[in-house]
Tab-separated table of N, CA and C in Angstrom:
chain	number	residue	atom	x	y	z
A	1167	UNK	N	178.137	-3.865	-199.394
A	1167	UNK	CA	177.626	-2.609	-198.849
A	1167	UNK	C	176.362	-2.907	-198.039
A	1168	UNK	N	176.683	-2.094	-197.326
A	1168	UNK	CA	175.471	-1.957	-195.798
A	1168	UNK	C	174.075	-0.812	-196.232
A	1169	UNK	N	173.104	-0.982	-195.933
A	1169	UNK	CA	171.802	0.072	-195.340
A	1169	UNK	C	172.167	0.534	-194.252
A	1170	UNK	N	172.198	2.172	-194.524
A	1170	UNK	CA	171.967	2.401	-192.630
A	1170	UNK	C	170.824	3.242	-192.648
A	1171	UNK	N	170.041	3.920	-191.117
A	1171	UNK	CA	169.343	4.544	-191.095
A	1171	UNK	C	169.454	5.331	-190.086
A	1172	UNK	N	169.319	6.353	-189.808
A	1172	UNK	CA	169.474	7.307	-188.181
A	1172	UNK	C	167.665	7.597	-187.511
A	1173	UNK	N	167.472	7.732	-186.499
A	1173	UNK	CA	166.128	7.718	-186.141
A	1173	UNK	C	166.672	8.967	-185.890
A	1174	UNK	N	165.205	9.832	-186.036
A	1174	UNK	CA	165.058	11.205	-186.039
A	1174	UNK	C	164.364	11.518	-184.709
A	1175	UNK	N	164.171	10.780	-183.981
A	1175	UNK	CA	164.053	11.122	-182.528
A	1175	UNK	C	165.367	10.411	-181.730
A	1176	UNK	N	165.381	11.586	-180.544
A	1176	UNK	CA	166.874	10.855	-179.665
A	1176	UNK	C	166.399	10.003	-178.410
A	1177	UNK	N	167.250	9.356	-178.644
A	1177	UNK	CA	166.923	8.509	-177.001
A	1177	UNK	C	167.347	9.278	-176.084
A	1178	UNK	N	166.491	8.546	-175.177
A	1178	UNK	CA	167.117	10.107	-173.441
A	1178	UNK	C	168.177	10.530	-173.052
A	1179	UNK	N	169.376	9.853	-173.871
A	1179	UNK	CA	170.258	10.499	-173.134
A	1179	UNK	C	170.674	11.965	-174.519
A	1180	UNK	N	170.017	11.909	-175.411
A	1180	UNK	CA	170.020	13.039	-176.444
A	1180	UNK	C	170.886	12.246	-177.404
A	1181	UNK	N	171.103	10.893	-177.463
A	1181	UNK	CA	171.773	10.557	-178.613
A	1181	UNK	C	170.837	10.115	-180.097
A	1182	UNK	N	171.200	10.185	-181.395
A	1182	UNK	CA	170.213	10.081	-182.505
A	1182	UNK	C	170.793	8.453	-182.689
A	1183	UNK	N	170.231	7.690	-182.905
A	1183	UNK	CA	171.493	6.209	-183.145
A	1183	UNK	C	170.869	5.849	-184.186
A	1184	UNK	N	172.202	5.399	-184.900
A	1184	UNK	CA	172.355	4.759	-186.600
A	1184	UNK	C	171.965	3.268	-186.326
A	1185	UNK	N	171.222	2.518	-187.130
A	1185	UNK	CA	171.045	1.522	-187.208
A	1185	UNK	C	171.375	0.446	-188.597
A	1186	UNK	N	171.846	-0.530	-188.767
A	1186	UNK	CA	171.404	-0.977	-189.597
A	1186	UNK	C	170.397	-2.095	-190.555
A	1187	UNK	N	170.055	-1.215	-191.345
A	1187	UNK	CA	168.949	-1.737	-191.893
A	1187	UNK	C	169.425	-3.490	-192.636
A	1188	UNK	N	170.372	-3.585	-193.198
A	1188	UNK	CA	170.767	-4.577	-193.805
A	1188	UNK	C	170.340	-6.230	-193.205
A	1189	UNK	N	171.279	-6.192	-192.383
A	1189	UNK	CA	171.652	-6.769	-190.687
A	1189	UNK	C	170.589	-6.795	-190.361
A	1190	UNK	N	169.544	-5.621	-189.493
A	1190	UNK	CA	167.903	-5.840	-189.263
A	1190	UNK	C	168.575	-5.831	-187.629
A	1191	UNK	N	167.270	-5.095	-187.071
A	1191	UNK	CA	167.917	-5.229	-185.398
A	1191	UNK	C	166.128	-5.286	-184.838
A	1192	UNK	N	166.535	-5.886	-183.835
A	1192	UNK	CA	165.409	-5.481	-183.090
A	1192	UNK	C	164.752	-4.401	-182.449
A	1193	UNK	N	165.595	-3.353	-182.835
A	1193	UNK	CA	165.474	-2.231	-182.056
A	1193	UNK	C	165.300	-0.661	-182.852
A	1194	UNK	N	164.524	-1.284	-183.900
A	1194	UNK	CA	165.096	0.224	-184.768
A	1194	UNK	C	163.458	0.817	-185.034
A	1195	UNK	N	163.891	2.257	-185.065
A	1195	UNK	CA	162.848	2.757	-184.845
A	1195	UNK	C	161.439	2.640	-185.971
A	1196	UNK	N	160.195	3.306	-185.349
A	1196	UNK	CA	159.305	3.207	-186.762
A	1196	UNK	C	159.924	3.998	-187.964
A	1197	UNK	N	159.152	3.537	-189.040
A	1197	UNK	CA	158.970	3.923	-190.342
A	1197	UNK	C	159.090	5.236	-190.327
A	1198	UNK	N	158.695	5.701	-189.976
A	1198	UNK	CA	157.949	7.244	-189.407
A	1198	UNK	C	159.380	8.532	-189.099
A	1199	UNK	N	160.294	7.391	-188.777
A	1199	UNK	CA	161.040	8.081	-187.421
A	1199	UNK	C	162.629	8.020	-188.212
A	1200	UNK	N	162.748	7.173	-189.490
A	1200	UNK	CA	163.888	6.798	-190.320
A	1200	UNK	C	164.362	7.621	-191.132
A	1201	UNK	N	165.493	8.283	-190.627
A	1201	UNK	CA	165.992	8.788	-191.872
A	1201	UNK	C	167.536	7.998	-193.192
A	1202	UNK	N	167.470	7.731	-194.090
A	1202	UNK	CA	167.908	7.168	-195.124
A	1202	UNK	C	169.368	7.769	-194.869
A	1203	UNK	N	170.233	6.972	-194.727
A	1203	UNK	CA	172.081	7.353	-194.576
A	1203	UNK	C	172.616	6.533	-195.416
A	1204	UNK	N	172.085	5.523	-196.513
A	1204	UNK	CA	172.943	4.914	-197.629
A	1204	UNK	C	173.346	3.853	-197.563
A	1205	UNK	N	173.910	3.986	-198.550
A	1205	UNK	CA	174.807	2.711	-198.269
A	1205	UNK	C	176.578	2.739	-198.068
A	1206	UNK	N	176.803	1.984	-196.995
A	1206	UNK	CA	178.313	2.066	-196.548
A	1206	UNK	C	178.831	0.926	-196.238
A	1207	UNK	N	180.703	0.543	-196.132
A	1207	UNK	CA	180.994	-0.734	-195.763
A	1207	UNK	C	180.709	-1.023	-194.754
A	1208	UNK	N	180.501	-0.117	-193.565
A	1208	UNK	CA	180.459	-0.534	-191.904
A	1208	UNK	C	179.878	1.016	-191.735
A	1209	UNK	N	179.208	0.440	-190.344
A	1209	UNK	CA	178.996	1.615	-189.806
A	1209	UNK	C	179.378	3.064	-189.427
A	1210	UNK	N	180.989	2.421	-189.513
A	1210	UNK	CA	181.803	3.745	-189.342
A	1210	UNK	C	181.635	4.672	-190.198
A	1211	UNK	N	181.194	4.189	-191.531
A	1211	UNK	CA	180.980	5.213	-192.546
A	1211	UNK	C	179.784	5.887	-192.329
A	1212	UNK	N	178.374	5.347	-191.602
A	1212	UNK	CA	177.238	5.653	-191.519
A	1212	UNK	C	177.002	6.611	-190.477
A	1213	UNK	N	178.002	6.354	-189.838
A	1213	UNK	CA	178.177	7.790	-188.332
A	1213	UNK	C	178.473	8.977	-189.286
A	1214	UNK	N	180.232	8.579	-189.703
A	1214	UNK	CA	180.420	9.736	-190.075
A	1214	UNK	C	179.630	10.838	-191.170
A	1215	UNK	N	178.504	10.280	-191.757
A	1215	UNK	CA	177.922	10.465	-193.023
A	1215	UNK	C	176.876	11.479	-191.965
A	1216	UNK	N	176.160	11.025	-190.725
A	1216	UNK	CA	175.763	11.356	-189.962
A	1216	UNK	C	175.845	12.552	-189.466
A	1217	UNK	N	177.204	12.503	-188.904
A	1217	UNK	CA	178.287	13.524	-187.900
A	1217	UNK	C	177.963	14.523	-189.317
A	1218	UNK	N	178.373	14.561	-190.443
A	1218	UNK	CA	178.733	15.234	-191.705
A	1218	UNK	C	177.595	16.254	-191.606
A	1219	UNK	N	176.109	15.332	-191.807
A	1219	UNK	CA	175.093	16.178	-191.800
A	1219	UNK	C	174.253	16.763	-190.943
A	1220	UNK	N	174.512	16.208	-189.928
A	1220	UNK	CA	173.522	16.772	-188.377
A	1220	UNK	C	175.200	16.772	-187.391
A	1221	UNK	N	175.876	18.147	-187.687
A	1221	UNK	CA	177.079	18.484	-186.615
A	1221	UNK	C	176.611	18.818	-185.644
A	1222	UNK	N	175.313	18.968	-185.335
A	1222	UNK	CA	174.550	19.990	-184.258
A	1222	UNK	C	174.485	18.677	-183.160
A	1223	UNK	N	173.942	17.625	-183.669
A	1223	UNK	CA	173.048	16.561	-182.872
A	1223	UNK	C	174.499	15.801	-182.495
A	1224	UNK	N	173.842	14.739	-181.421
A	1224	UNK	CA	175.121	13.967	-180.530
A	1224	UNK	C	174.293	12.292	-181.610
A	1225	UNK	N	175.325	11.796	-182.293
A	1225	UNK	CA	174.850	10.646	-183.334
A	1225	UNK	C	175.913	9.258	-182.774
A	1226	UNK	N	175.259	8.025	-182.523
A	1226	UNK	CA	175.797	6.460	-181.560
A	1226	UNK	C	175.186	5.940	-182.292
A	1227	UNK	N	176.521	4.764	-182.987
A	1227	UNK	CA	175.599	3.479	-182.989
A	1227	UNK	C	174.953	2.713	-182.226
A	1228	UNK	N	173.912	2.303	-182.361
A	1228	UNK	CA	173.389	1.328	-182.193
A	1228	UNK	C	173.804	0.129	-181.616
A	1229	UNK	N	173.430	-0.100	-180.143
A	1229	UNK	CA	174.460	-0.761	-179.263
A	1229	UNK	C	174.086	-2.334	-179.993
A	1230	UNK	N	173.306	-2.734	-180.548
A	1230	UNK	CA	172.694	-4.060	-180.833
A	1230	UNK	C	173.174	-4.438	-182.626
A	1231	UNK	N	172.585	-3.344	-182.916
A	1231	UNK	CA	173.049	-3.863	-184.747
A	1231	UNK	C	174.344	-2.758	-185.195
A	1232	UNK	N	174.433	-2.145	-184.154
A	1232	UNK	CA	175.843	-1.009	-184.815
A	1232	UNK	C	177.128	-1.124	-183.329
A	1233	UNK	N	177.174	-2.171	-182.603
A	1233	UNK	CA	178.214	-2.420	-181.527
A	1233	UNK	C	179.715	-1.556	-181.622
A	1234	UNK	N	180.231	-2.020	-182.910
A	1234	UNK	CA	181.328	-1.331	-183.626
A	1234	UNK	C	181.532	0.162	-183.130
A	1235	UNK	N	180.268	0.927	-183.409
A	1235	UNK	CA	179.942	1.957	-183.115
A	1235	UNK	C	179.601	3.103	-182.369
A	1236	UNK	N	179.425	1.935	-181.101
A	1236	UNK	CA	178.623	1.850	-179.549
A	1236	UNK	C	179.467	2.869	-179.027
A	1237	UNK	N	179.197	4.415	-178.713
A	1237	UNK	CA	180.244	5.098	-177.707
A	1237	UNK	C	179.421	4.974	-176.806
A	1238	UNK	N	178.087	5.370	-176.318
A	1238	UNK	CA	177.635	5.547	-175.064
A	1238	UNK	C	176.069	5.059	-174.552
């Protein structure tokens, strides 16, 4: 099982992106900015856990530590 995390600010194009914490990326947001999505086998689970709880917001992995995930 994986860490994931969603940053609570969106990048410009309005997407929120899942990262994972496990793995470690270079790109993940501050402390500040993390919200806690669990633990899952792959990311796919960490979107949908995502999608589940923020239906409102547009939620992408993480083109670097969540590729799998990467729509846009």
């Amino acid at each position: 099982m994986q860490r994931f995390i969603i940053n609570n600010n969106s990048q410009a194009n309005g997407d929120h992106e899942v990262h994972n914490t496990t793995k470690g990326c270079d790109h993940m947001p501050n402390t500040e900015n993390q919200i806690d999505l669990g633990l899952h086998e792959s990311c796919v689970g960490a979107v949908s856990e995502a999608k589940r709880r923020w239906s409102d917001k547009r939620i992408n992995g993480c083109y670097y530590c969540c590729n799998g995930c990467h729509t846009t």
